Protein backbone atom coordinates (compact mmCIF):
# COMPACT_ATOMS: atom_id res chain seq x y z
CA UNK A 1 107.11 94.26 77.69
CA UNK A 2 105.48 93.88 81.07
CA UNK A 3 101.44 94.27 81.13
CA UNK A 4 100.80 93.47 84.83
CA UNK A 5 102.73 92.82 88.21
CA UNK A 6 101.61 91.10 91.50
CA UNK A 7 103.87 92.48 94.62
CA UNK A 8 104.66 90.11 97.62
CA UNK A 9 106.24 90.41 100.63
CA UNK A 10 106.58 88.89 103.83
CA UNK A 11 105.55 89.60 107.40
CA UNK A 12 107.93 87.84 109.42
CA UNK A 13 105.93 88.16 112.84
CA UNK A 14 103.33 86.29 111.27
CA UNK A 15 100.61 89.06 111.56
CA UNK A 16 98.88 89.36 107.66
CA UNK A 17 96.99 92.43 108.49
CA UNK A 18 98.90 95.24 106.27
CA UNK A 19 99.97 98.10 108.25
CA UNK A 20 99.60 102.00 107.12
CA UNK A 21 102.83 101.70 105.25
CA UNK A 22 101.91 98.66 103.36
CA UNK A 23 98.36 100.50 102.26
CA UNK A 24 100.57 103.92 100.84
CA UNK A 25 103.48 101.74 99.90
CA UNK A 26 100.91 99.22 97.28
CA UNK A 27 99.00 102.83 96.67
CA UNK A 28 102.21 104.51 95.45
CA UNK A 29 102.94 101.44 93.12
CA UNK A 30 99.31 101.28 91.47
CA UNK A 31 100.15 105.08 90.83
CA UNK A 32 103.60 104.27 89.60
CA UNK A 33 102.48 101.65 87.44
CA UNK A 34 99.34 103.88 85.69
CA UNK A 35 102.31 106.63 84.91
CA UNK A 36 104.23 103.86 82.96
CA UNK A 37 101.31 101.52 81.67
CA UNK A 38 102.21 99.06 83.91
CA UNK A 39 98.96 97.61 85.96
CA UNK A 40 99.51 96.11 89.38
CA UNK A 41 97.21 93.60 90.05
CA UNK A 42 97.84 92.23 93.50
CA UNK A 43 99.88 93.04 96.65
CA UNK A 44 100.02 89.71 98.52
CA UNK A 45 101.21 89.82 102.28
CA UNK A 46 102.89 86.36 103.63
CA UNK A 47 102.61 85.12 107.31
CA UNK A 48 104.95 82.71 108.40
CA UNK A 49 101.75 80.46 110.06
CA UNK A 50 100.65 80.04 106.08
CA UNK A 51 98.20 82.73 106.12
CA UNK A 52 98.31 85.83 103.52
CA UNK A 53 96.63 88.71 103.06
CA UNK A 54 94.96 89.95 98.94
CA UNK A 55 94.60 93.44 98.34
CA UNK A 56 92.78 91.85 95.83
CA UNK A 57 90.43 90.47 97.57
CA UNK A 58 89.92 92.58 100.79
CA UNK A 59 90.54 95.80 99.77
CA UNK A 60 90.45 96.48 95.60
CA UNK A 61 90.30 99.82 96.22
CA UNK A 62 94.20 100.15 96.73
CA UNK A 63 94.70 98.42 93.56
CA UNK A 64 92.76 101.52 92.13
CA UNK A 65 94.76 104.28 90.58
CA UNK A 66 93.81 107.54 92.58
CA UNK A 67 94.70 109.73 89.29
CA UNK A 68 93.86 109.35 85.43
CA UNK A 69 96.68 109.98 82.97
């Protein structure tokens, strides 16, 4: 019965600026989730200085299925 998921994880070194991995890693999840109706809304990276990084809000267009079912 889940309609939407936000993803978080932490960057330990403090550093919010998501890495290649983190851009194919939230890709592959948006994909994921169109296959099995599930919409991710947000992949949210924590610093430990307090700061965070949105997909959502600086770069949508990973939150953007790259396929239609």
């Amino acid at each position: 019965g889940v309609a939407s998921i936000i993803i978080g994880h932490n960057h330990p070194g403090g550093q919010t600026k998501p890495s290649q991995e983190d851009i194919r890693f939230t890709r592959q999840l948006v994909n994921a989730g169109e296959i099995i109706g599930i919409r991710v809304l947000d992949n949210i990276i924590i610093g430990n200085n307090g700061g965070f990084f949105a997909f959502s809000g600086q770069t949508p267009e990973c939150l953007q299925p790259t396929f239609q079912i």
